[in-house]
């Protein structure tokens, strides 16, 4: 009887968990009953395998520096910018070397020297003094048929006239620039003849004329010469061409 009573007091053996195997506990959610049961294959593994990412350090793969390439084609020119302000005037430079002599062919020249061997008496009209002897006539600028110098190189010219007076006769000449008298050569009647001269410088333009005019008859007016010697001369030359 006592033995039965003791058995009833002892707890069942199956209900006592083994100390070596703890009972697993699972977390459950309120909605777990709605999810389908997990298959053994879909259950997460206890120790998942970590993913491996390969990393390559490119700095250790850098090669040597290559050679410089060819120069590329120049691009188009850009738009011109606005004009800048004028800079400060710099110091005066040193004197340069003397240049080479110029070409003689390019030097402008004009000159003449003519003479007359015949005497001339005044008439009722003005007379251009015609010359019959040529000493110099560069470029043929002096017209021997008209007794006139024609300007082919504008500039400043020097002119000179020399005559021999006649005894007891008046000498009255004008040096003409185109149709305008510029200077006069005059001597009064005298019992002896003399050499007389007149000079002038004139500024001439292209095609201007310079000539000598014997005044018309009011009194006995003449210049002397003979067929042997030259007493009458007319000269001129370019002093400076027009700039």
PDB file of C-alpha atoms in Angstrom:
ATOM      1  CA  UNK A   1       0.000   0.000   0.000  1.00  0.00           C
ATOM      2  CA  UNK A   2       2.767   2.357   0.907  1.00  0.00           C
ATOM      3  CA  UNK A   3       4.577   1.506  -2.195  1.00  0.00           C
ATOM      4  CA  UNK A   4       1.685   2.556  -4.371  1.00  0.00           C
ATOM      5  CA  UNK A   5       1.330   5.744  -2.474  1.00  0.00           C
ATOM      6  CA  UNK A   6       4.956   6.704  -3.098  1.00  0.00           C
ATOM      7  CA  UNK A   7       4.674   6.094  -6.794  1.00  0.00           C
ATOM      8  CA  UNK A   8       1.763   8.433  -7.026  1.00  0.00           C
ATOM      9  CA  UNK A   9       3.714  11.191  -5.305  1.00  0.00           C
ATOM     10  CA  UNK A  10       6.694  11.002  -7.679  1.00  0.00           C
ATOM     11  CA  UNK A  11       6.416  13.023 -10.957  1.00  0.00           C
ATOM     12  CA  UNK A  12       6.421  11.165 -14.197  1.00  0.00           C
ATOM     13  CA  UNK A  13       9.897  10.436 -15.630  1.00  0.00           C
ATOM     14  CA  UNK A  14       9.005  11.485 -19.150  1.00  0.00           C
ATOM     15  CA  UNK A  15       8.084  14.935 -17.998  1.00  0.00           C
ATOM     16  CA  UNK A  16      11.544  15.649 -16.575  1.00  0.00           C
ATOM     17  CA  UNK A  17      13.798  17.040 -19.208  1.00  0.00           C
ATOM     18  CA  UNK A  18      17.220  15.665 -19.626  1.00  0.00           C
ATOM     19  CA  UNK A  19      19.880  17.995 -18.343  1.00  0.00           C
ATOM     20  CA  UNK A  20      22.045  17.181 -21.337  1.00  0.00           C
ATOM     21  CA  UNK A  21      19.527  18.239 -23.992  1.00  0.00           C
ATOM     22  CA  UNK A  22      17.836  21.573 -23.376  1.00  0.00           C
ATOM     23  CA  UNK A  23      14.487  22.009 -24.951  1.00  0.00           C
ATOM     24  CA  UNK A  24      14.673  24.324 -27.967  1.00  0.00           C
ATOM     25  CA  UNK A  25      12.558  27.390 -27.866  1.00  0.00           C
ATOM     26  CA  UNK A  26      11.171  29.069 -30.943  1.00  0.00           C
ATOM     27  CA  UNK A  27       9.913  32.619 -31.347  1.00  0.00           C
ATOM     28  CA  UNK A  28       6.458  32.715 -32.700  1.00  0.00           C
ATOM     29  CA  UNK A  29       4.516  35.615 -34.111  1.00  0.00           C
ATOM     30  CA  UNK A  30       0.895  36.139 -33.895  1.00  0.00           C
ATOM     31  CA  UNK A  31       0.561  35.540 -37.628  1.00  0.00           C
ATOM     32  CA  UNK A  32       2.795  32.476 -37.899  1.00  0.00           C
ATOM     33  CA  UNK A  33      -0.137  30.249 -38.189  1.00  0.00           C
ATOM     34  CA  UNK A  34      -1.001  31.931 -41.488  1.00  0.00           C
ATOM     35  CA  UNK A  35       2.351  31.218 -43.155  1.00  0.00           C
ATOM     36  CA  UNK A  36       2.980  27.880 -44.731  1.00  0.00           C
ATOM     37  CA  UNK A  37       5.422  25.715 -42.857  1.00  0.00           C
ATOM     38  CA  UNK A  38       9.053  26.071 -43.859  1.00  0.00           C
ATOM     39  CA  UNK A  39      10.694  23.192 -45.619  1.00  0.00           C
ATOM     40  CA  UNK A  40      14.030  21.985 -44.309  1.00  0.00           C
ATOM     41  CA  UNK A  41      15.751  23.280 -47.463  1.00  0.00           C
ATOM     42  CA  UNK A  42      14.372  26.754 -47.066  1.00  0.00           C
ATOM     43  CA  UNK A  43      15.327  27.118 -43.454  1.00  0.00           C
ATOM     44  CA  UNK A  44      18.325  29.399 -42.920  1.00  0.00           C
ATOM     45  CA  UNK A  45      21.572  27.691 -42.236  1.00  0.00           C
ATOM     46  CA  UNK A  46      23.075  28.030 -38.881  1.00  0.00           C
ATOM     47  CA  UNK A  47      26.440  29.283 -40.258  1.00  0.00           C
ATOM     48  CA  UNK A  48      26.008  31.077 -43.648  1.00  0.00           C
ATOM     49  CA  UNK A  49      29.071  31.193 -45.990  1.00  0.00           C
ATOM     50  CA  UNK A  50      30.462  34.827 -46.335  1.00  0.00           C
ATOM     51  CA  UNK A  51      30.646  36.406 -49.823  1.00  0.00           C
ATOM     52  CA  UNK A  52      34.166  37.022 -51.191  1.00  0.00           C
ATOM     53  CA  UNK A  53      34.774  40.331 -53.190  1.00  0.00           C
ATOM     54  CA  UNK A  54      37.998  40.524 -55.190  1.00  0.00           C
ATOM     55  CA  UNK A  55      39.944  43.836 -54.858  1.00  0.00           C
ATOM     56  CA  UNK A  56      42.879  44.658 -57.172  1.00  0.00           C
ATOM     57  CA  UNK A  57      45.244  47.501 -56.269  1.00  0.00           C
ATOM     58  CA  UNK A  58      45.753  49.227 -59.645  1.00  0.00           C
ATOM     59  CA  UNK A  59      48.689  51.298 -58.384  1.00  0.00           C
ATOM     60  CA  UNK A  60      50.914  48.247 -58.345  1.00  0.00           C
ATOM     61  CA  UNK A  61      49.987  47.540 -62.016  1.00  0.00           C
ATOM     62  CA  UNK A  62      50.966  51.068 -63.332  1.00  0.00           C
ATOM     63  CA  UNK A  63      53.566  50.856 -66.135  1.00  0.00           C
ATOM     64  CA  UNK A  64      56.377  53.205 -67.190  1.00  0.00           C
ATOM     65  CA  UNK A  65      55.604  56.647 -68.692  1.00  0.00           C
ATOM     66  CA  UNK A  66      55.168  56.480 -72.467  1.00  0.00           C
ATOM     67  CA  UNK A  67      56.703  58.708 -75.131  1.00  0.00           C
ATOM     68  CA  UNK A  68      55.175  62.090 -75.978  1.00  0.00           C
ATOM     69  CA  UNK A  69      52.668  61.949 -78.794  1.00  0.00           C
ATOM     70  CA  UNK A  70      52.631  64.028 -81.969  1.00  0.00           C
ATOM     71  CA  UNK A  71      51.372  67.582 -81.783  1.00  0.00           C
ATOM     72  CA  UNK A  72      47.744  67.891 -82.704  1.00  0.00           C
ATOM     73  CA  UNK A  73      46.282  70.046 -85.456  1.00  0.00           C
ATOM     74  CA  UNK A  74      45.958  73.715 -84.371  1.00  0.00           C
ATOM     75  CA  UNK A  75      42.437  74.789 -83.690  1.00  0.00           C
ATOM     76  CA  UNK A  76      40.628  77.668 -85.316  1.00  0.00           C
ATOM     77  CA  UNK A  77      41.586  81.194 -84.346  1.00  0.00           C
ATOM     78  CA  UNK A  78      39.345  82.735 -81.776  1.00  0.00           C
ATOM     79  CA  UNK A  79      37.457  85.992 -82.050  1.00  0.00           C
ATOM     80  CA  UNK A  80      39.623  89.108 -81.719  1.00  0.00           C
ATOM     81  CA  UNK A  81      39.347  90.704 -78.362  1.00  0.00           C
ATOM     82  CA  UNK A  82      38.747  94.393 -77.724  1.00  0.00           C
ATOM     83  CA  UNK A  83      41.586  96.849 -78.355  1.00  0.00           C
ATOM     84  CA  UNK A  84      43.614  97.415 -75.245  1.00  0.00           C
ATOM     85  CA  UNK A  85      44.721 100.705 -73.795  1.00  0.00           C
ATOM     86  CA  UNK A  86      47.798 102.378 -75.215  1.00  0.00           C
ATOM     87  CA  UNK A  87      50.899 101.493 -73.277  1.00  0.00           C
ATOM     88  CA  UNK A  88      53.413 103.822 -71.735  1.00  0.00           C
ATOM     89  CA  UNK A  89      55.965 105.270 -74.161  1.00  0.00           C
ATOM     90  CA  UNK A  90      59.214 103.398 -73.872  1.00  0.00           C
ATOM     91  CA  UNK A  91      62.681 104.892 -73.612  1.00  0.00           C
ATOM     92  CA  UNK A  92      64.391 106.242 -76.702  1.00  0.00           C
ATOM     93  CA  UNK A  93      66.455 103.617 -78.492  1.00  0.00           C
ATOM     94  CA  UNK A  94      70.072 103.883 -79.474  1.00  0.00           C
ATOM     95  CA  UNK A  95      71.118 105.346 -82.817  1.00  0.00           C
ATOM     96  CA  UNK A  96      71.158 102.814 -85.629  1.00  0.00           C
ATOM     97  CA  UNK A  97      73.926 102.064 -88.051  1.00  0.00           C
ATOM     98  CA  UNK A  98      74.426 104.087 -91.209  1.00  0.00           C
ATOM     99  CA  UNK A  99      72.504 102.597 -94.112  1.00  0.00           C
ATOM    100  CA  UNK A 100      73.930 101.551 -97.422  1.00  0.00           C
ATOM    101  CA  UNK A 101      74.124 104.139-100.228  1.00  0.00           C
ATOM    102  CA  UNK A 102      71.000 104.428-102.318  1.00  0.00           C
ATOM    103  CA  UNK A 103      70.652 103.378-105.919  1.00  0.00           C
ATOM    104  CA  UNK A 104      72.012 106.190-108.124  1.00  0.00           C
ATOM    105  CA  UNK A 105      69.388 105.380-110.735  1.00  0.00           C
ATOM    106  CA  UNK A 106      66.660 106.418-108.329  1.00  0.00           C
ATOM    107  CA  UNK A 107      68.112 109.879-107.602  1.00  0.00           C
ATOM    108  CA  UNK A 108      65.975 112.504-109.320  1.00  0.00           C
ATOM    109  CA  UNK A 109      67.983 114.905-111.448  1.00  0.00           C
ATOM    110  CA  UNK A 110      67.161 117.729-113.823  1.00  0.00           C
ATOM    111  CA  UNK A 111      69.566 120.346-115.166  1.00  0.00           C
ATOM    112  CA  UNK A 112      70.369 122.266-118.311  1.00  0.00           C
ATOM    113  CA  UNK A 113      72.825 124.837-119.661  1.00  0.00           C
ATOM    114  CA  UNK A 114      72.311 126.409-123.094  1.00  0.00           C
ATOM    115  CA  UNK A 115      73.835 129.316-125.025  1.00  0.00           C
ATOM    116  CA  UNK A 116      73.142 131.689-127.933  1.00  0.00           C
ATOM    117  CA  UNK A 117      75.619 132.901-130.588  1.00  0.00           C
ATOM    118  CA  UNK A 118      73.371 135.442-132.309  1.00  0.00           C
ATOM    119  CA  UNK A 119      72.438 138.982-131.305  1.00  0.00           C
ATOM    120  CA  UNK A 120      68.774 139.923-130.874  1.00  0.00           C
ATOM    121  CA  UNK A 121      66.938 143.232-131.308  1.00  0.00           C
ATOM    122  CA  UNK A 122      63.531 144.076-129.895  1.00  0.00           C
ATOM    123  CA  UNK A 123      60.377 144.109-132.026  1.00  0.00           C
ATOM    124  CA  UNK A 124      56.820 145.386-131.644  1.00  0.00           C
ATOM    125  CA  UNK A 125      55.953 142.290-129.584  1.00  0.00           C
ATOM    126  CA  UNK A 126      57.556 140.228-126.841  1.00  0.00           C
ATOM    127  CA  UNK A 127      60.101 137.618-127.984  1.00  0.00           C
ATOM    128  CA  UNK A 128      61.162 134.368-126.336  1.00  0.00           C
ATOM    129  CA  UNK A 129      64.934 134.027-126.290  1.00  0.00           C
ATOM    130  CA  UNK A 130      65.829 131.018-128.474  1.00  0.00           C
ATOM    131  CA  UNK A 131      69.148 129.232-127.919  1.00  0.00           C
ATOM    132  CA  UNK A 132      71.307 127.390-130.432  1.00  0.00           C
ATOM    133  CA  UNK A 133      74.028 125.773-128.305  1.00  0.00           C
ATOM    134  CA  UNK A 134      73.609 122.954-125.763  1.00  0.00           C
ATOM    135  CA  UNK A 135      76.103 122.406-122.964  1.00  0.00           C
ATOM    136  CA  UNK A 136      73.967 120.209-120.695  1.00  0.00           C
ATOM    137  CA  UNK A 137      70.371 119.040-121.078  1.00  0.00           C
ATOM    138  CA  UNK A 138      69.632 116.081-118.757  1.00  0.00           C
ATOM    139  CA  UNK A 139      66.453 114.286-119.705  1.00  0.00           C
ATOM    140  CA  UNK A 140      65.868 116.762-122.557  1.00  0.00           C
ATOM    141  CA  UNK A 141      63.799 118.890-120.181  1.00  0.00           C
ATOM    142  CA  UNK A 142      64.824 122.059-122.046  1.00  0.00           C
ATOM    143  CA  UNK A 143      63.062 122.492-125.387  1.00  0.00           C
ATOM    144  CA  UNK A 144      65.562 124.060-127.821  1.00  0.00           C
ATOM    145  CA  UNK A 145      62.898 124.907-130.402  1.00  0.00           C
ATOM    146  CA  UNK A 146      60.740 126.915-127.995  1.00  0.00           C
ATOM    147  CA  UNK A 147      63.539 128.156-125.729  1.00  0.00           C
ATOM    148  CA  UNK A 148      61.653 126.898-122.649  1.00  0.00           C
ATOM    149  CA  UNK A 149      62.422 124.603-119.708  1.00  0.00           C
ATOM    150  CA  UNK A 150      59.607 122.204-118.798  1.00  0.00           C
ATOM    151  CA  UNK A 151      59.313 120.851-115.266  1.00  0.00           C
ATOM    152  CA  UNK A 152      59.101 117.042-115.142  1.00  0.00           C
ATOM    153  CA  UNK A 153      60.143 116.762-111.465  1.00  0.00           C
ATOM    154  CA  UNK A 154      58.252 119.099-109.103  1.00  0.00           C
ATOM    155  CA  UNK A 155      60.508 120.853-106.626  1.00  0.00           C
ATOM    156  CA  UNK A 156      62.786 123.833-106.080  1.00  0.00           C
ATOM    157  CA  UNK A 157      65.013 124.951-108.981  1.00  0.00           C
ATOM    158  CA  UNK A 158      67.834 127.440-109.405  1.00  0.00           C
ATOM    159  CA  UNK A 159      68.005 129.527-112.615  1.00  0.00           C
ATOM    160  CA  UNK A 160      70.631 131.900-113.941  1.00  0.00           C
ATOM    161  CA  UNK A 161      70.913 134.056-117.079  1.00  0.00           C
ATOM    162  CA  UNK A 162      73.950 135.894-118.424  1.00  0.00           C
ATOM    163  CA  UNK A 163      73.941 138.416-121.309  1.00  0.00           C
ATOM    164  CA  UNK A 164      76.250 140.941-123.010  1.00  0.00           C
ATOM    165  CA  UNK A 165      74.849 144.441-123.464  1.00  0.00           C
ATOM    166  CA  UNK A 166      75.089 146.474-126.664  1.00  0.00           C
ATOM    167  CA  UNK A 167      76.803 149.881-126.814  1.00  0.00           C
ATOM    168  CA  UNK A 168      74.370 152.796-126.556  1.00  0.00           C
ATOM    169  CA  UNK A 169      71.387 150.435-126.399  1.00  0.00           C
ATOM    170  CA  UNK A 170      69.075 149.457-123.582  1.00  0.00           C
ATOM    171  CA  UNK A 171      68.857 145.821-122.356  1.00  0.00           C
ATOM    172  CA  UNK A 172      65.505 144.748-120.894  1.00  0.00           C
ATOM    173  CA  UNK A 173      64.761 141.070-120.188  1.00  0.00           C
ATOM    174  CA  UNK A 174      62.362 139.119-117.928  1.00  0.00           C
ATOM    175  CA  UNK A 175      62.828 135.638-116.486  1.00  0.00           C
ATOM    176  CA  UNK A 176      59.365 134.106-116.872  1.00  0.00           C
ATOM    177  CA  UNK A 177      57.541 131.464-114.832  1.00  0.00           C
ATOM    178  CA  UNK A 178      54.755 130.330-117.156  1.00  0.00           C
ATOM    179  CA  UNK A 179      53.288 133.716-118.214  1.00  0.00           C
ATOM    180  CA  UNK A 180      54.341 135.646-115.103  1.00  0.00           C
ATOM    181  CA  UNK A 181      57.519 137.769-114.998  1.00  0.00           C
ATOM    182  CA  UNK A 182      59.597 136.816-111.952  1.00  0.00           C
ATOM    183  CA  UNK A 183      62.818 138.845-112.135  1.00  0.00           C
ATOM    184  CA  UNK A 184      64.154 141.505-114.501  1.00  0.00           C
ATOM    185  CA  UNK A 185      67.564 141.936-116.072  1.00  0.00           C
ATOM    186  CA  UNK A 186      68.056 145.581-117.077  1.00  0.00           C
ATOM    187  CA  UNK A 187      70.896 147.896-118.123  1.00  0.00           C
ATOM    188  CA  UNK A 188      70.719 151.489-119.266  1.00  0.00           C
ATOM    189  CA  UNK A 189      72.317 152.661-122.530  1.00  0.00           C
ATOM    190  CA  UNK A 190      76.050 153.197-122.155  1.00  0.00           C
ATOM    191  CA  UNK A 191      79.022 153.984-124.352  1.00  0.00           C
ATOM    192  CA  UNK A 192      80.520 150.598-123.499  1.00  0.00           C
ATOM    193  CA  UNK A 193      79.134 147.082-123.347  1.00  0.00           C
ATOM    194  CA  UNK A 194      79.212 144.973-120.174  1.00  0.00           C
ATOM    195  CA  UNK A 195      78.332 141.463-119.008  1.00  0.00           C
ATOM    196  CA  UNK A 196      75.135 141.363-116.925  1.00  0.00           C
ATOM    197  CA  UNK A 197      73.699 138.499-114.831  1.00  0.00           C
ATOM    198  CA  UNK A 198      70.531 137.603-112.900  1.00  0.00           C
ATOM    199  CA  UNK A 199      69.646 134.559-110.723  1.00  0.00           C
ATOM    200  CA  UNK A 200      66.584 133.253-108.907  1.00  0.00           C
ATOM    201  CA  UNK A 201      65.188 130.132-107.226  1.00  0.00           C
ATOM    202  CA  UNK A 202      61.648 129.015-108.066  1.00  0.00           C
ATOM    203  CA  UNK A 203      59.283 126.361-106.764  1.00  0.00           C
ATOM    204  CA  UNK A 204      57.854 124.508-109.765  1.00  0.00           C
ATOM    205  CA  UNK A 205      55.002 122.103-110.256  1.00  0.00           C
ATOM    206  CA  UNK A 206      54.654 119.477-112.944  1.00  0.00           C
ATOM    207  CA  UNK A 207      54.634 120.922-116.517  1.00  0.00           C
ATOM    208  CA  UNK A 208      55.518 124.466-115.396  1.00  0.00           C
ATOM    209  CA  UNK A 209      57.537 126.515-117.922  1.00  0.00           C
ATOM    210  CA  UNK A 210      60.554 128.764-117.342  1.00  0.00           C
ATOM    211  CA  UNK A 211      61.929 130.939-120.144  1.00  0.00           C
ATOM    212  CA  UNK A 212      63.543 134.315-120.981  1.00  0.00           C
ATOM    213  CA  UNK A 213      61.558 137.089-122.658  1.00  0.00           C
ATOM    214  CA  UNK A 214      62.960 140.144-124.486  1.00  0.00           C
ATOM    215  CA  UNK A 215      60.819 143.173-123.820  1.00  0.00           C
ATOM    216  CA  UNK A 216      58.924 144.701-126.748  1.00  0.00           C
ATOM    217  CA  UNK A 217      60.190 147.864-128.486  1.00  0.00           C
ATOM    218  CA  UNK A 218      59.724 151.133-126.665  1.00  0.00           C
ATOM    219  CA  UNK A 219      63.315 152.188-126.985  1.00  0.00           C
ATOM    220  CA  UNK A 220      66.149 150.509-128.851  1.00  0.00           C
ATOM    221  CA  UNK A 221      66.475 147.264-126.880  1.00  0.00           C
ATOM    222  CA  UNK A 222      69.050 144.578-127.773  1.00  0.00           C
ATOM    223  CA  UNK A 223      71.522 141.969-126.567  1.00  0.00           C
ATOM    224  CA  UNK A 224      74.885 141.414-128.157  1.00  0.00           C
ATOM    225  CA  UNK A 225      76.607 138.255-129.432  1.00  0.00           C
ATOM    226  CA  UNK A 226      78.613 137.010-132.414  1.00  0.00           C
ATOM    227  CA  UNK A 227      79.232 133.790-134.275  1.00  0.00           C
ATOM    228  CA  UNK A 228      82.591 133.155-132.600  1.00  0.00           C
ATOM    229  CA  UNK A 229      82.007 133.347-128.850  1.00  0.00           C
ATOM    230  CA  UNK A 230      79.025 132.587-126.621  1.00  0.00           C
ATOM    231  CA  UNK A 231      77.960 135.689-124.705  1.00  0.00           C
ATOM    232  CA  UNK A 232      74.439 134.641-123.759  1.00  0.00           C
ATOM    233  CA  UNK A 233      73.742 131.644-121.470  1.00  0.00           C
ATOM    234  CA  UNK A 234      70.719 130.300-119.627  1.00  0.00           C
ATOM    235  CA  UNK A 235      71.187 127.694-116.848  1.00  0.00           C
ATOM    236  CA  UNK A 236      69.031 125.815-114.373  1.00  0.00           C
ATOM    237  CA  UNK A 237      69.005 122.732-112.144  1.00  0.00           C
ATOM    238  CA  UNK A 238      66.910 120.938-109.559  1.00  0.00           C
ATOM    239  CA  UNK A 239      67.884 121.808-105.991  1.00  0.00           C
ATOM    240  CA  UNK A 240      65.397 119.649-104.059  1.00  0.00           C
ATOM    241  CA  UNK A 241      62.531 117.502-105.329  1.00  0.00           C
ATOM    242  CA  UNK A 242      59.111 118.030-103.825  1.00  0.00           C
ATOM    243  CA  UNK A 243      58.367 115.720-100.919  1.00  0.00           C
TER     244      UNK A 243
END
